Amino acid sequence: MRGADITQQELFSYRTLEDRIPKDHPLRKLRAVVDILLTTLDSEFDALYARTGRESIPPERLLRASLIQVLFSVRSERQLVQQIEFNLLYRWFVGLTLDAEVWDHSTFSANRDRLLNERISRLFFERVVLLAEWQDLLSDEHFSVDGTLIQAWASMKSFVKKDGSSPPPEDGGRNPSVDFKGEKRSNATHASTTDPEARLYKKSEGDKAQLCFMGHALMENRTGLVVDVEVTHATGTAERDAAKIMIGRTVTKPGATVGADKAYDVPEFVQALREQRVTPHVARKEKGSAIDGRTTRHAGYRTSLKRRKRVEEIFGWSKTVGGLRQTRFRGLKKVAAQTVFTFAAYNLTRLGGLFGWRWSTA
């Protein structure tokens, strides 16, 4: 018998939001892990808020919502709030009930900007790394390092002369045309009016120059987890400078190896690693390499060169799923906070696979 297409609104619902989420849903275990990690940050959250005044959005819910935004590739805070309104899975993960009112997107952004700074993002990232160490998933012997460009939230039209002598646009309107053909532009004489901290840079010959920042990751070779992160201005030496900082504070075991591509094959960088008692497994340049036969004769060198390519999986996931191809923020500190949090989200998805919990959102 054919059923009638009659829509009758129910006055009451007898199923809770908890009942509507399948018991075997992959995000259930992720939610349990995230709740434990956020509990360890309770004292840090207390220090950010005044004892009196109107209550803000709970910081735990802000971070869970930000995690949903990264894991499910939600492109903006406005869209995120809209989806939390009607998506029961998102409501449950964030911690809202069926009848709870969702925040306005501007309120969410204002509260998030205060909470999700580089310090809190890095603390959350460090808690995820400690979780991996507690599960004996990290070694202290073999690492890889690399960097990637993060496109700034600024257009090339905003890149004008610092002395204000750039000619005004020829036509008006909201998006006027700017003709800079034949004009020599550099970071020494020009700056973006939209994001003054962004730098004009290109990573290779023949590539186009763009306004960007540079993100750096130190990866543990055995599991492919990110163990340290840095975000810097985009310069020719930024990759090596950031690598030395991350290696200095993370790689503590004498004789540990660090793999890297040919951009790191510079005598100054190789010597700096040797002074830190770290073995530089850097890919050799065809001419003028700083890596000699003492390093390349070992089988571990060839293994490191194969393993180091896995760092590209981190950058690939962060840009395609995590939304890090072009930052949603302006200024080095906010871009750094977004990058560190995105890499923390990557580690969580990676841990899900290592634990066999299958909480990947792909």
Coordinates of C-alpha atoms in Angstrom, one line a residue:
M1 CA 0.0 0.0 0.0
R2 CA 1.4 3.4 -1.0
G3 CA 2.0 5.7 1.9
A4 CA 0.6 9.2 1.9
D5 CA 3.1 12.1 1.7
I6 CA 1.7 14.0 4.6
T7 CA 4.0 16.2 6.8
Q8 CA 2.9 16.5 10.3
Q9 CA 5.0 18.4 12.8
E10 CA 5.5 16.6 16.1
L11 CA 4.9 18.6 19.2
F12 CA 7.4 16.7 21.2
S13 CA 10.5 14.6 20.5
Y14 CA 11.3 11.5 22.6
R15 CA 14.8 10.9 21.2
T16 CA 17.8 12.8 22.5
L17 CA 20.6 14.1 20.3
E18 CA 22.9 11.4 21.8
D19 CA 20.4 8.8 20.5
R20 CA 20.5 10.1 17.0
I21 CA 24.2 9.6 16.5
P22 CA 25.1 6.0 15.6
K23 CA 27.0 4.1 18.3
D24 CA 29.7 3.2 15.8
H25 CA 30.1 6.6 14.3
P26 CA 33.8 7.4 13.8
L27 CA 33.6 10.8 15.5
R28 CA 32.5 9.3 18.8
K29 CA 36.0 8.2 19.7
L30 CA 37.4 11.4 18.4
R31 CA 35.0 13.4 20.6
A32 CA 36.1 11.4 23.6
V33 CA 39.8 12.0 22.9
V34 CA 39.3 15.7 22.3
D35 CA 37.3 16.1 25.5
I36 CA 40.2 14.6 27.5
L37 CA 42.7 16.9 25.8
L38 CA 40.5 20.0 26.5
T39 CA 40.3 19.0 30.1
T40 CA 44.0 19.3 30.5
L41 CA 43.7 22.9 29.2
D42 CA 41.2 24.0 31.8
S43 CA 43.6 26.2 33.8
E44 CA 44.8 27.9 30.6
F45 CA 41.2 28.7 29.7
D46 CA 40.5 30.2 33.1
A47 CA 43.4 32.6 32.8
L48 CA 41.9 34.0 29.5
Y49 CA 38.6 35.1 31.0
A50 CA 37.5 37.6 33.7
R51 CA 35.7 36.4 36.8
T52 CA 32.8 38.8 36.3
G53 CA 30.7 39.9 33.4
R54 CA 28.5 38.3 30.8
E55 CA 29.3 34.6 30.0
S56 CA 31.1 34.0 26.7
I57 CA 30.8 31.0 24.4
P58 CA 32.5 28.1 26.3
P59 CA 36.1 27.8 25.0
E60 CA 35.7 24.0 24.7
R61 CA 32.8 24.5 22.3
L62 CA 34.8 27.1 20.3
L63 CA 37.7 24.6 19.9
R64 CA 35.4 21.7 19.0
A65 CA 33.6 23.9 16.4
S66 CA 37.0 25.0 15.0
L67 CA 38.0 21.4 14.7
I68 CA 34.8 20.6 12.8
Q69 CA 35.6 23.5 10.5
V70 CA 39.1 22.0 9.7
L71 CA 38.0 18.3 9.5
F72 CA 35.0 18.9 7.2
S73 CA 36.6 21.7 5.1
V74 CA 34.0 24.4 6.0
R75 CA 35.3 27.5 4.3
S76 CA 34.0 30.3 6.6
E77 CA 32.7 31.0 10.1
R78 CA 29.4 32.1 8.6
Q79 CA 28.9 28.7 6.8
L80 CA 30.1 26.8 9.9
V81 CA 27.5 28.4 12.1
Q82 CA 24.8 27.7 9.5
Q83 CA 25.8 24.1 9.4
I84 CA 25.9 23.7 13.2
E85 CA 22.3 25.0 13.1
F86 CA 20.9 22.2 11.0
N87 CA 23.5 19.4 11.2
L88 CA 22.8 17.2 14.2
L89 CA 26.2 15.5 14.0
Y90 CA 27.9 18.9 14.3
R91 CA 25.6 20.0 17.1
W92 CA 26.4 16.8 19.0
F93 CA 30.2 17.1 18.5
V94 CA 30.3 20.8 19.5
G95 CA 28.2 20.1 22.7
L96 CA 24.9 21.8 21.8
T97 CA 21.5 20.3 22.5
L98 CA 18.7 20.1 20.0
D99 CA 17.0 23.2 21.3
A100 CA 20.2 25.2 22.1
E101 CA 20.5 28.5 20.1
V102 CA 23.5 28.7 17.9
W103 CA 25.7 31.7 18.1
D104 CA 25.8 34.5 15.5
H105 CA 28.8 34.1 13.2
S106 CA 30.2 37.5 14.2
T107 CA 30.0 36.5 17.9
F108 CA 31.7 33.2 17.1
S109 CA 34.5 35.0 15.2
A110 CA 35.1 37.6 18.0
N111 CA 35.3 34.9 20.7
R112 CA 37.4 32.6 18.5
D113 CA 40.0 35.4 17.8
R114 CA 40.6 35.9 21.5
L115 CA 40.8 32.1 22.2
L116 CA 42.5 30.6 19.2
N117 CA 45.8 32.5 19.5
E118 CA 49.2 30.9 18.8
R119 CA 49.7 30.0 22.5
I120 CA 46.5 28.1 22.9
S121 CA 46.8 26.5 19.5
R122 CA 50.3 25.3 20.3
L123 CA 49.2 24.0 23.7
F124 CA 46.5 22.0 22.1
F125 CA 49.0 20.8 19.5
E126 CA 51.4 19.7 22.2
R127 CA 48.7 17.8 24.0
V128 CA 48.1 15.8 20.8
V129 CA 51.8 15.1 20.5
L130 CA 51.9 14.0 24.2
L131 CA 49.0 11.6 23.5
A132 CA 51.0 10.0 20.7
E133 CA 54.0 9.7 23.1
W134 CA 51.9 8.2 25.8
Q135 CA 50.8 5.6 23.3
D136 CA 54.5 4.9 22.4
L137 CA 53.9 6.1 18.8
L138 CA 56.9 8.4 18.6
S139 CA 60.6 7.8 18.4
D140 CA 63.4 10.3 19.2
E141 CA 65.7 9.1 16.4
H142 CA 64.5 9.9 12.9
F143 CA 62.8 13.0 11.6
S144 CA 62.2 15.0 8.5
V145 CA 61.7 18.7 7.9
D146 CA 60.2 20.8 5.1
G147 CA 58.3 24.0 4.4
T148 CA 55.4 25.1 2.3
L149 CA 53.9 28.4 1.1
I150 CA 50.6 29.6 2.7
Q151 CA 48.9 32.1 0.4
A152 CA 48.1 35.4 2.2
W153 CA 44.6 36.8 2.4
A154 CA 45.6 39.8 0.3
S155 CA 45.6 40.5 -3.5
M156 CA 48.4 41.6 -5.6
K157 CA 46.5 44.9 -6.2
S158 CA 47.2 45.7 -2.6
F159 CA 50.9 45.5 -3.1
V160 CA 51.9 49.1 -3.5
K161 CA 54.9 51.3 -3.0
K162 CA 55.7 52.1 0.7
D163 CA 56.3 55.8 0.0
G164 CA 52.7 56.2 -1.4
S165 CA 53.9 57.1 -4.9
S166 CA 51.9 54.3 -6.7
P167 CA 49.4 55.8 -9.2
P168 CA 45.7 55.5 -8.3
P169 CA 43.5 52.9 -10.2
E170 CA 42.5 54.1 -13.6
D171 CA 38.9 53.1 -13.1
G172 CA 36.6 53.2 -10.1
G173 CA 34.3 50.7 -8.6
R174 CA 34.6 48.0 -5.9
N175 CA 37.3 46.1 -7.8
P176 CA 39.3 48.6 -9.9
S177 CA 41.9 47.6 -12.4
V178 CA 45.6 48.0 -11.5
D179 CA 48.2 48.0 -14.2
F180 CA 51.6 47.1 -12.8
K181 CA 53.1 45.6 -16.0
G182 CA 56.8 46.4 -16.3
E183 CA 57.0 47.8 -12.8
K184 CA 59.8 46.4 -10.6
R185 CA 58.2 45.2 -7.3
S186 CA 60.1 43.9 -4.3
N187 CA 59.5 43.6 -0.6
A188 CA 62.1 46.4 0.0
T189 CA 60.0 49.0 -1.8
H190 CA 56.5 47.6 -1.7
A191 CA 54.1 46.3 0.9
S192 CA 50.5 45.1 1.0
T193 CA 48.0 47.5 2.4
T194 CA 45.7 44.6 3.2
D195 CA 48.3 42.5 5.1
P196 CA 51.6 44.4 5.6
E197 CA 53.2 41.2 7.1
A198 CA 52.7 39.2 3.9
R199 CA 55.8 38.9 1.7
L200 CA 56.1 38.6 -2.1
Y201 CA 57.8 35.3 -2.8
K202 CA 58.1 32.5 -5.2
K203 CA 59.6 29.1 -4.3
S204 CA 61.2 28.1 -7.6
E205 CA 62.4 29.6 -10.8
G206 CA 59.6 30.0 -13.4
D207 CA 56.9 30.0 -10.7
K208 CA 54.7 33.1 -10.2
A209 CA 55.4 35.3 -7.2
Q210 CA 52.6 35.7 -4.7
L211 CA 51.9 37.3 -1.3
C212 CA 52.4 34.6 1.2
F213 CA 53.7 33.3 4.5
M214 CA 55.7 30.1 5.0
G215 CA 54.7 27.1 7.2
H216 CA 57.3 24.6 8.4
A217 CA 56.8 21.1 9.9
L218 CA 59.1 18.7 11.6
M219 CA 57.8 15.1 11.1
E220 CA 58.6 12.0 13.0
N221 CA 59.5 9.4 10.3
R222 CA 58.0 6.2 11.8
T223 CA 54.4 7.4 12.1
G224 CA 54.3 10.5 9.9
L225 CA 53.1 12.7 12.8
V226 CA 54.0 16.4 13.1
V227 CA 56.0 17.0 16.2
D228 CA 56.8 20.7 15.8
V229 CA 55.5 23.6 13.7
E230 CA 56.8 27.1 12.8
V231 CA 55.3 29.9 10.7
T232 CA 57.6 32.6 9.4
H233 CA 57.8 35.4 6.8
A234 CA 58.5 34.0 3.3
T235 CA 62.2 34.5 2.6
G236 CA 65.0 32.6 0.9
T237 CA 66.4 31.4 4.2
A238 CA 63.2 30.9 6.2
E239 CA 63.1 27.1 5.7
R240 CA 66.6 26.6 7.1
D241 CA 66.2 29.1 9.9
A242 CA 62.9 27.6 11.0
A243 CA 64.3 24.1 10.8
K244 CA 67.2 25.0 13.1
I245 CA 64.7 26.3 15.7
M246 CA 62.4 23.3 15.6
I247 CA 65.3 20.8 15.7
G248 CA 66.9 22.7 18.6
R249 CA 63.9 22.4 20.8
T250 CA 62.6 19.0 19.7
V251 CA 65.4 16.7 18.5
T252 CA 67.3 16.0 21.8
K253 CA 68.9 12.6 21.2
P254 CA 72.5 12.7 20.0
G255 CA 72.9 11.0 16.7
A256 CA 69.3 11.5 15.6
T257 CA 68.8 12.0 11.9
V258 CA 66.9 14.7 10.1
G259 CA 65.9 14.3 6.4
A260 CA 65.4 17.3 4.1
D261 CA 65.3 18.2 0.4
K262 CA 68.0 19.9 -1.6
A263 CA 67.0 23.4 -0.5
Y264 CA 68.7 22.5 2.9
D265 CA 72.0 21.4 1.3
V266 CA 73.8 24.5 2.4
P267 CA 77.2 24.3 4.4
E268 CA 75.9 26.7 7.1
F269 CA 72.8 24.5 7.8
V270 CA 74.6 21.2 7.6
Q271 CA 77.3 22.5 10.0
A272 CA 74.7 23.9 12.4
L273 CA 73.1 20.4 12.6
R274 CA 76.4 18.7 13.2
E275 CA 77.1 21.1 16.0
Q276 CA 73.8 20.1 17.6
R277 CA 75.0 16.5 17.3
V278 CA 72.3 15.8 14.7
T279 CA 73.0 13.8 11.5
P280 CA 71.9 15.7 8.4
H281 CA 70.3 13.4 6.0
V282 CA 69.9 16.1 3.3
A283 CA 69.4 15.3 -0.4
R284 CA 72.6 16.2 -2.2
K285 CA 72.8 18.9 -4.9
E286 CA 74.5 17.9 -8.1
K287 CA 77.2 20.5 -7.6
G288 CA 78.7 22.0 -4.5
S289 CA 77.0 19.6 -2.0
A290 CA 77.8 20.0 1.7
I291 CA 76.9 16.3 2.3
D292 CA 79.9 14.0 1.9
G293 CA 80.5 10.3 1.7
R294 CA 80.5 9.9 5.5
T295 CA 76.7 10.4 5.5
T296 CA 75.6 8.9 2.1
R297 CA 77.4 5.6 2.5
H298 CA 75.0 4.4 5.2
A299 CA 71.7 2.6 4.3
G300 CA 69.9 4.9 6.8
Y301 CA 70.6 7.9 4.6
R302 CA 68.7 6.3 1.7
T303 CA 65.9 5.3 4.0
S304 CA 65.6 8.9 5.3
L305 CA 65.3 10.3 1.7
K306 CA 62.4 8.0 1.1
R307 CA 60.7 8.7 4.3
R308 CA 61.0 12.5 4.1
K309 CA 58.6 12.6 1.2
R310 CA 55.8 11.7 3.6
V311 CA 55.9 15.3 4.8
E312 CA 54.2 16.3 1.6
E313 CA 51.1 14.3 2.7
I314 CA 50.9 16.6 5.7
F315 CA 51.0 19.7 3.5
G316 CA 48.6 18.1 1.0
W317 CA 46.0 17.3 3.7
S318 CA 46.4 20.7 5.3
K319 CA 45.7 22.5 2.1
T320 CA 43.0 20.4 0.5
V321 CA 41.1 19.3 3.6
G322 CA 42.3 21.7 6.3
G323 CA 41.8 24.8 4.3
L324 CA 45.4 26.1 4.6
R325 CA 46.1 26.7 1.0
Q326 CA 45.0 30.3 1.5
T327 CA 44.8 31.6 5.1
R328 CA 41.5 33.1 6.4
F329 CA 43.4 35.5 8.7
R330 CA 45.8 38.5 8.4
G331 CA 49.0 38.9 10.3
L332 CA 51.8 36.5 11.1
K333 CA 50.5 35.6 14.6
K334 CA 47.0 34.7 13.5
V335 CA 48.3 32.7 10.5
A336 CA 50.6 30.9 12.9
A337 CA 47.6 30.0 15.2
Q338 CA 45.6 28.7 12.2
T339 CA 48.6 26.6 11.0
V340 CA 49.4 25.1 14.3
F341 CA 45.8 24.2 14.9
T342 CA 45.4 22.7 11.4
F343 CA 48.5 20.5 12.0
A344 CA 47.0 19.4 15.3
A345 CA 43.9 18.3 13.5
Y346 CA 46.0 16.4 11.0
N347 CA 47.7 14.6 13.8
L348 CA 44.3 13.6 15.3
T349 CA 43.2 12.1 12.0
R350 CA 46.5 10.3 11.7
L351 CA 46.2 9.0 15.2
G352 CA 42.8 7.7 14.4
G353 CA 44.3 5.5 11.6
L354 CA 47.2 4.4 13.9
F355 CA 44.7 3.4 16.6
G356 CA 42.5 1.7 14.1
W357 CA 39.6 3.9 15.1
R358 CA 38.8 5.0 11.5
W359 CA 37.6 8.5 12.4
S360 CA 38.8 10.0 9.1
T361 CA 36.2 12.4 7.6
A362 CA 37.4 11.7 4.0

